[in-house]
Coordinates of C-alpha atoms in Angstrom, one line a residue:
M1 CA -9.6 -51.6 39.3
E2 CA -10.4 -47.9 39.8
V3 CA -12.8 -47.2 42.7
L4 CA -12.6 -43.4 42.9
R5 CA -12.1 -40.8 40.1
I6 CA -11.9 -37.1 40.8
K7 CA -12.1 -35.0 37.6
N8 CA -11.4 -31.2 37.6
I9 CA -13.2 -30.5 40.9
S10 CA -13.1 -27.0 42.3
K11 CA -14.7 -25.6 45.5
Q12 CA -15.4 -22.0 46.0
Y13 CA -16.1 -20.2 49.3
K14 CA -17.2 -16.7 50.1
L15 CA -15.1 -14.8 52.7
G16 CA -16.2 -12.3 55.3
E17 CA -19.6 -13.6 56.2
I18 CA -21.6 -16.7 56.8
D19 CA -23.2 -17.9 53.6
R20 CA -26.7 -18.8 54.6
M21 CA -27.7 -19.3 51.0
S22 CA -25.2 -22.1 50.3
Y23 CA -28.0 -24.6 49.4
F24 CA -29.6 -22.0 47.0
G25 CA -26.2 -21.3 45.6
D26 CA -25.7 -25.0 44.8
I27 CA -29.0 -25.0 42.9
K28 CA -28.1 -21.8 41.1
R29 CA -24.8 -23.2 40.0
S30 CA -26.4 -26.5 38.9
F31 CA -28.9 -24.5 36.8
K32 CA -26.2 -22.3 35.2
K33 CA -24.0 -25.3 34.4
L34 CA -27.1 -27.0 32.8
V35 CA -27.7 -24.0 30.5
G36 CA -24.0 -23.7 29.7
I37 CA -23.0 -20.6 31.8
S38 CA -19.5 -20.8 33.0
V39 CA -19.0 -20.3 36.8
S40 CA -16.1 -17.8 36.1
Q41 CA -18.6 -15.5 34.3
Y42 CA -20.6 -14.7 37.4
E43 CA -18.2 -15.1 40.4
K44 CA -14.6 -14.1 40.1
A45 CA -12.6 -16.1 42.7
E46 CA -8.9 -16.1 43.5
V47 CA -6.4 -18.9 44.6
N48 CA -6.6 -19.5 48.3
D49 CA -3.3 -17.9 49.3
R50 CA -3.7 -17.0 53.0
S51 CA -0.6 -14.8 53.0
V52 CA -2.0 -12.1 50.8
R53 CA -5.2 -10.1 51.2
G54 CA -6.4 -10.4 47.6
N55 CA -9.0 -8.4 45.7
S56 CA -12.0 -10.8 45.7
N57 CA -14.4 -12.1 48.4
Y58 CA -14.4 -15.5 46.8
V59 CA -11.6 -18.1 47.0
W60 CA -11.0 -21.5 45.4
A61 CA -10.4 -23.9 48.4
L62 CA -9.8 -26.5 45.6
N63 CA -8.9 -25.5 42.1
E64 CA -9.2 -27.9 39.1
L65 CA -8.1 -30.9 41.1
S66 CA -7.9 -34.4 39.4
F67 CA -6.7 -37.8 40.5
S68 CA -7.9 -41.4 40.7
V69 CA -7.5 -44.2 43.3
N70 CA -7.4 -47.9 42.6
K71 CA -8.9 -50.7 44.8
G72 CA -6.6 -51.7 47.7
E73 CA -4.5 -48.5 47.6
V74 CA -3.7 -46.6 50.8
L75 CA -3.5 -43.0 49.6
G76 CA -1.8 -40.4 51.9
I77 CA -3.0 -36.8 51.4
V78 CA -0.5 -34.3 52.8
G79 CA -0.1 -30.5 52.8
R80 CA 0.2 -27.5 55.0
N81 CA -2.8 -26.0 56.8
G82 CA -5.1 -24.4 54.2
A83 CA -3.9 -26.6 51.3
G84 CA -7.4 -28.0 50.8
K85 CA -7.1 -31.4 52.4
S86 CA -10.2 -31.3 54.7
T87 CA -12.2 -29.6 52.0
L88 CA -11.4 -32.5 49.6
L89 CA -12.5 -35.1 52.1
K90 CA -15.8 -33.2 52.8
L91 CA -16.5 -33.3 49.1
L92 CA -15.7 -37.0 48.9
S93 CA -17.9 -37.7 51.9
R94 CA -20.7 -35.6 50.4
V95 CA -20.8 -33.2 53.3
T96 CA -20.8 -30.5 50.7
G97 CA -20.7 -30.6 46.9
P98 CA -18.1 -29.3 44.4
T99 CA -18.6 -26.0 42.7
T100 CA -17.4 -27.6 39.4
G101 CA -16.1 -31.0 38.4
T102 CA -17.2 -34.6 39.0
I103 CA -16.6 -37.3 41.6
Q104 CA -17.2 -40.9 40.7
V105 CA -17.2 -43.6 43.4
K106 CA -17.6 -47.3 43.1
G107 CA -18.5 -49.0 46.4
R108 CA -19.6 -48.2 49.9
M109 CA -17.7 -45.3 51.5
A110 CA -17.3 -44.4 55.2
S111 CA -15.7 -41.2 56.6
L112 CA -14.0 -40.2 59.8
L113 CA -13.7 -36.4 59.7
E114 CA -13.7 -33.9 62.5
V115 CA -15.0 -34.9 65.9
G116 CA -18.8 -35.4 65.9
T117 CA -19.3 -35.6 62.1
G118 CA -21.8 -38.3 61.3
F119 CA -23.1 -38.6 64.8
H120 CA -26.5 -37.3 66.1
P121 CA -25.7 -35.7 69.5
E122 CA -29.0 -36.6 71.1
L123 CA -28.8 -40.3 70.2
T124 CA -26.9 -42.8 72.3
G125 CA -23.7 -44.6 71.1
K126 CA -25.7 -47.7 70.3
E127 CA -28.3 -45.8 68.3
N128 CA -25.5 -44.0 66.4
I129 CA -24.0 -47.3 65.5
F130 CA -27.2 -48.4 63.8
L131 CA -27.7 -45.0 62.3
N132 CA -24.3 -45.1 60.6
G133 CA -24.9 -48.6 59.4
A134 CA -28.2 -47.6 57.9
I135 CA -26.6 -44.6 56.1
L136 CA -24.1 -47.1 54.6
G137 CA -27.0 -49.2 53.3
M138 CA -26.5 -52.1 55.7
A139 CA -29.3 -54.3 56.9
K140 CA -30.0 -54.4 60.6
E141 CA -28.8 -58.0 60.8
E142 CA -25.5 -57.1 59.2
I143 CA -25.0 -54.3 61.7
E144 CA -25.9 -56.6 64.7
S145 CA -23.3 -59.1 63.6
K146 CA -20.6 -56.4 64.0
Y147 CA -22.0 -54.8 67.1
D148 CA -19.9 -56.6 69.7
E149 CA -16.7 -56.1 67.8
I150 CA -17.4 -52.3 67.5
I151 CA -18.0 -52.0 71.3
S152 CA -14.9 -54.1 72.1
F153 CA -12.7 -52.1 69.8
S154 CA -14.0 -48.7 70.9
G155 CA -13.6 -49.3 74.7
V156 CA -16.7 -47.3 75.5
A157 CA -19.0 -50.1 76.6
R158 CA -20.0 -48.4 79.9
Y159 CA -21.3 -45.3 78.0
I160 CA -22.9 -47.1 75.0
D161 CA -26.4 -46.2 76.1
T162 CA -25.5 -42.6 76.9
P163 CA -26.2 -39.8 74.4
V164 CA -22.9 -39.0 72.5
K165 CA -23.3 -35.3 73.3
R166 CA -21.9 -36.2 76.8
Y167 CA -18.9 -38.0 75.3
S168 CA -15.4 -36.5 75.5
S169 CA -13.6 -35.9 72.2
G170 CA -11.5 -39.0 72.7
M171 CA -14.6 -41.2 73.3
Y172 CA -16.2 -39.7 70.1
V173 CA -13.2 -40.6 68.1
R174 CA -12.9 -44.1 69.6
L175 CA -16.5 -44.9 68.7
A176 CA -16.5 -43.2 65.3
F177 CA -13.3 -45.1 64.2
A178 CA -14.7 -48.4 65.5
I179 CA -17.9 -47.9 63.5
A180 CA -16.1 -46.8 60.3
V181 CA -13.7 -49.8 60.2
H182 CA -16.0 -52.6 61.4
L183 CA -18.9 -51.8 59.1
E184 CA -16.6 -52.8 56.2
P185 CA -16.9 -50.0 53.6
E186 CA -15.0 -50.5 50.4
I187 CA -13.5 -47.0 50.8
L188 CA -12.5 -45.5 54.1
I189 CA -11.7 -41.8 54.5
I190 CA -9.8 -40.7 57.6
D191 CA -8.8 -37.1 58.5
E192 CA -6.3 -35.9 61.1
V193 CA -9.0 -36.6 63.8
L194 CA -7.0 -39.6 65.1
A195 CA -4.7 -37.1 66.7
V196 CA -7.4 -36.7 69.4
G197 CA -6.9 -40.2 70.6
D198 CA -4.3 -41.3 73.1
A199 CA -1.0 -43.0 72.0
D200 CA -2.3 -46.6 72.7
F201 CA -5.5 -46.0 70.7
Q202 CA -3.6 -44.5 67.8
K203 CA -1.3 -47.6 67.6
K204 CA -4.5 -49.7 67.7
C205 CA -6.0 -47.7 64.8
I206 CA -2.8 -47.9 62.7
K207 CA -2.7 -51.7 63.1
K208 CA -6.4 -51.9 62.1
M209 CA -5.8 -49.8 59.0
R210 CA -3.0 -52.1 58.0
E211 CA -5.4 -55.0 58.2
I212 CA -8.0 -53.1 56.1
A213 CA -5.4 -52.4 53.4
Q214 CA -4.2 -56.0 53.3
S215 CA -7.8 -57.1 52.8
G216 CA -8.0 -55.2 49.6
R217 CA -10.1 -52.2 50.7
T218 CA -9.1 -48.6 49.9
I219 CA -8.1 -45.9 52.4
L220 CA -7.6 -42.2 52.0
F221 CA -5.6 -40.9 54.9
V222 CA -4.9 -37.2 55.8
S223 CA -2.2 -36.6 58.4
H224 CA 0.6 -34.2 59.4
N225 CA 2.4 -37.1 60.9
M226 CA 4.8 -38.0 58.1
S227 CA 6.1 -41.1 60.0
T228 CA 2.6 -42.6 59.9
V229 CA 2.1 -41.6 56.3
R230 CA 5.4 -43.1 55.3
E231 CA 4.7 -46.3 57.2
L232 CA 1.0 -46.8 56.1
C233 CA 0.6 -45.4 52.6
S234 CA 1.5 -47.0 49.3
R235 CA 1.1 -43.7 47.5
A236 CA 0.7 -40.1 48.4
I237 CA -0.4 -36.7 47.0
L238 CA 0.8 -33.3 48.1
L239 CA -1.7 -30.4 48.0
D240 CA -0.9 -26.7 48.0
K241 CA -3.4 -23.8 47.5
G242 CA -6.1 -26.2 46.4
G243 CA -4.1 -28.1 43.7
V244 CA -2.0 -31.2 43.4
V245 CA 1.7 -30.4 43.5
L246 CA 3.0 -33.9 43.5
D247 CA 1.4 -37.4 43.0
G248 CA 3.5 -40.5 43.4
D249 CA 5.7 -42.6 45.6
T250 CA 5.1 -41.9 49.3
E251 CA 8.8 -41.4 50.1
Q252 CA 9.1 -38.8 47.3
V253 CA 6.0 -36.9 48.4
V254 CA 7.1 -36.9 52.0
Q255 CA 10.5 -35.6 51.1
E256 CA 8.9 -32.8 49.0
Y257 CA 6.6 -31.9 51.9
L258 CA 9.4 -31.7 54.4
T259 CA 11.9 -29.8 52.2
G260 CA 9.7 -28.1 49.6
G261 CA 10.1 -24.7 51.2
H262 CA 6.4 -23.7 51.2
S263 CA 7.0 -21.6 54.3
D264 CA 5.0 -19.1 56.3
S265 CA 7.5 -19.2 59.2
H266 CA 8.5 -15.5 58.7
F267 CA 12.3 -16.1 59.0
G268 CA 14.5 -13.6 57.3
L269 CA 14.6 -9.9 57.7
I270 CA 13.4 -8.8 61.2
P271 CA 10.8 -6.1 61.0
A272 CA 11.7 -2.8 62.6
A273 CA 8.7 -3.0 64.9
Y274 CA 9.6 -6.4 66.2
P275 CA 10.1 -6.4 70.0
R276 CA 13.7 -6.4 71.1
T277 CA 15.7 -6.7 74.3
I278 CA 18.2 -3.8 74.3
V279 CA 20.3 -2.4 77.2
N280 CA 23.4 -1.0 75.3
K281 CA 21.8 1.0 72.5
N282 CA 23.6 2.1 69.4
R283 CA 26.2 -0.7 69.5
L284 CA 24.7 -3.3 67.1
E285 CA 21.5 -4.4 65.5
I286 CA 20.4 -7.9 64.6
R287 CA 19.1 -7.7 61.0
S288 CA 17.9 -11.2 60.0
I289 CA 17.8 -14.8 61.1
N290 CA 17.6 -17.8 58.8
L291 CA 17.8 -21.5 59.3
H292 CA 19.5 -23.9 56.8
N293 CA 19.3 -27.7 56.5
E294 CA 22.1 -30.1 55.9
S295 CA 21.9 -29.4 52.1
G296 CA 22.5 -25.7 52.8
E297 CA 19.0 -24.7 51.8
D298 CA 16.8 -22.1 53.6
N299 CA 14.1 -24.2 55.4
D300 CA 11.7 -24.3 58.3
R301 CA 11.2 -28.1 58.2
F302 CA 13.9 -30.5 59.4
F303 CA 14.4 -34.2 59.8
Y304 CA 14.8 -35.8 63.2
Q305 CA 18.4 -35.3 64.4
E306 CA 19.3 -33.3 61.3
K307 CA 22.0 -30.7 61.6
I308 CA 20.6 -27.1 61.7
T309 CA 22.6 -24.1 60.7
I310 CA 21.5 -20.7 62.1
K311 CA 22.7 -17.7 60.1
V312 CA 22.3 -14.3 61.7
K313 CA 23.2 -11.0 60.0
I314 CA 24.3 -8.3 62.3
N315 CA 25.1 -4.6 61.8
V316 CA 27.8 -3.4 64.2
L317 CA 27.3 0.3 64.7
N318 CA 30.4 0.9 66.9
D319 CA 33.5 -1.1 67.5
L320 CA 33.0 -3.9 70.0
G321 CA 36.4 -5.6 70.0
I322 CA 36.0 -9.0 71.7
D323 CA 33.5 -7.7 74.3
Y324 CA 30.5 -9.9 73.1
I325 CA 28.9 -13.3 73.4
C326 CA 26.2 -14.7 71.1
L327 CA 23.5 -16.8 72.6
A328 CA 20.9 -18.9 70.7
S329 CA 18.2 -21.1 72.1
F330 CA 15.1 -23.0 70.8
G331 CA 11.8 -22.9 72.5
D332 CA 8.3 -24.2 72.1
Q333 CA 4.8 -23.2 73.1
I334 CA 5.3 -24.4 76.7
H335 CA 9.0 -23.6 77.4
D336 CA 10.5 -20.4 76.0
R337 CA 14.0 -21.9 76.1
I338 CA 14.7 -25.6 75.8
S339 CA 18.1 -26.0 74.2
Y340 CA 21.0 -23.5 74.7
H341 CA 23.8 -22.7 72.3
S342 CA 26.6 -20.2 72.8
S343 CA 29.4 -18.8 70.6
N344 CA 31.7 -19.1 73.6
N345 CA 31.0 -21.8 76.3
D346 CA 34.4 -21.1 77.9
L347 CA 36.2 -17.9 78.8
I348 CA 36.9 -15.3 76.1
S349 CA 40.0 -16.6 74.3
E350 CA 42.6 -15.0 72.0
T351 CA 40.9 -16.5 69.0
H352 CA 37.6 -14.7 69.7
Q353 CA 37.1 -12.5 66.6
A354 CA 37.1 -8.8 67.3
L355 CA 34.1 -6.9 65.8
D356 CA 34.8 -3.5 64.2
K357 CA 32.1 -1.3 62.8
G358 CA 30.5 -3.1 59.8
E359 CA 28.2 -5.9 58.7
Y360 CA 28.7 -9.5 59.8
E361 CA 27.1 -12.9 59.5
F362 CA 27.2 -15.2 62.5
E363 CA 26.9 -18.9 61.8
L364 CA 26.0 -21.4 64.4
V365 CA 25.9 -25.1 63.5
T366 CA 23.9 -27.2 66.0
H367 CA 23.7 -31.0 66.0
Q368 CA 20.2 -30.7 67.5
S369 CA 18.3 -33.5 69.2
L370 CA 14.9 -31.8 69.5
L371 CA 11.9 -34.1 69.6
P372 CA 9.3 -33.8 66.8
G373 CA 7.2 -30.6 67.1
S374 CA 7.1 -26.9 66.4
Y375 CA 9.8 -24.5 67.8
H376 CA 10.9 -20.9 67.7
V377 CA 14.3 -19.2 67.8
N378 CA 15.8 -16.8 70.5
F379 CA 19.0 -15.0 69.6
S380 CA 20.9 -12.3 71.6
V381 CA 24.3 -10.6 71.5
L382 CA 25.5 -9.7 75.0
D383 CA 28.5 -8.0 76.4
T384 CA 30.8 -10.1 78.6
M385 CA 28.9 -8.9 81.7
G386 CA 25.7 -10.4 80.4
Y387 CA 23.9 -7.2 79.3
P388 CA 22.3 -7.4 75.8
Y389 CA 23.3 -5.3 72.9
D390 CA 20.3 -6.6 71.0
G391 CA 18.1 -9.6 71.2
V392 CA 14.9 -11.1 69.7
S393 CA 12.8 -13.8 71.3
G394 CA 10.2 -16.2 70.0
Y395 CA 11.2 -15.5 66.4
G396 CA 9.9 -17.5 63.4
S397 CA 8.6 -21.1 63.6
F398 CA 10.2 -24.3 62.4
E399 CA 9.2 -28.0 62.6
I400 CA 11.1 -31.1 63.5
S401 CA 9.7 -34.2 61.8
A402 CA 9.5 -37.6 63.4
L403 CA 11.4 -39.0 60.4
G404 CA 15.2 -39.0 60.0
R405 CA 17.0 -38.5 56.7
N406 CA 17.8 -42.2 56.9
K407 CA 14.5 -44.1 56.3
N408 CA 15.2 -46.4 59.2
L409 CA 15.6 -43.5 61.7
K410 CA 12.4 -42.2 63.2
Y411 CA 11.1 -41.1 66.6
S412 CA 8.1 -43.1 67.7
W413 CA 7.7 -42.2 71.4
S414 CA 5.5 -39.5 72.9
K415 CA 6.9 -36.0 73.3
S416 CA 5.5 -36.0 76.8
L417 CA 8.7 -37.8 77.8
G418 CA 10.6 -34.5 77.3
A419 CA 11.7 -32.1 74.5
V420 CA 15.3 -33.2 73.8
A421 CA 16.8 -36.6 73.1
F422 CA 20.5 -37.0 74.0
N423 CA 22.8 -39.4 72.3
N424 CA 23.9 -41.8 75.0
E425 CA 25.7 -45.1 75.3
F426 CA 23.8 -47.8 77.0
K427 CA 25.4 -51.1 78.2
I428 CA 24.3 -54.1 80.1
N429 CA 27.0 -56.1 81.9
R430 CA 26.2 -59.4 83.6
I431 CA 27.7 -59.3 87.1
K432 CA 26.6 -62.8 88.3

């Protein structure tokens, strides 16, 4: 049975200023639709492509988006930042209305969006529980019957009579999630907000969502954690620039998200103005850096423990012979260099290729074991004394997923344990 139908919804936003007339704008749009005036006739908007400046002050955060959800489905909604995920959930939660299109809902709906949404900051935790229940249309007795379960699950009993404006973001999320799942809505909407909670609470939430799904209720789940989406969702949709790119099997959608090539990582040709480390000038120039996955495709998203090929194009301005070493390393926001890779880990050998004047492509294949997260590339060409001919640091951005190419391979621990996982052999031998 269908519990949610979204038909041709679009959401327009104005750029460059705060729209203090949004409520009036909604009334104006409703009137114009009533008398048959098309929205496109009075406000020309463009697709929400963040990478180009555009010619209009209006953008479509969502553009002619349609899909439906059946009872008991757990629908994953994935996409890069700016794809329209959070805007969609705000429309479904009635935080704001669509510019065009219709949304049909059957049943009671609860939402867990960004931290603080749905809470009155001056009210206590207890008062907000009853406020949220009343908004869902529940009787006081019905809310009271769930009250102890909510307090126990949230783990904020000590602060339940404290105004929520004094809560930490983690406490906000704990209480908000506990309210949303225990007041038993037919449809539950959850944004990436769960990332605020600690690892133990996230596991607790995932377990609870499984129970909700098994009970026949419907969940819409937005996340950048593909491992969780893969594990939890029976179906997924991929959004890009406000529209549905793919709607179908979760595994297929996750694969498309990870390898679809919708990249703003800025790999490729290195701009002339990009900062460089140069001591020996006029010897060579690093022209471009690209990353390739195991299928040989340009990419900036890789599976856990997937082989990465770094291809670097270099213009040698004067003969170098064998007086060079190539160094590559990966870094993240905390550590500039985490893993180190060299064209020559030993002494220069007779097989070390001499470089005459000309253009070359260096290729480094690394069987990386980086933990899930975002990383950048550092690459340098040095002479054998360690002085750089040319070098770039912090270039581009790529992501390692928690999922492996093999569906059974995934990383489920915290990255706080480190940044690199080594392949080791572990044995236990009984000695007595």
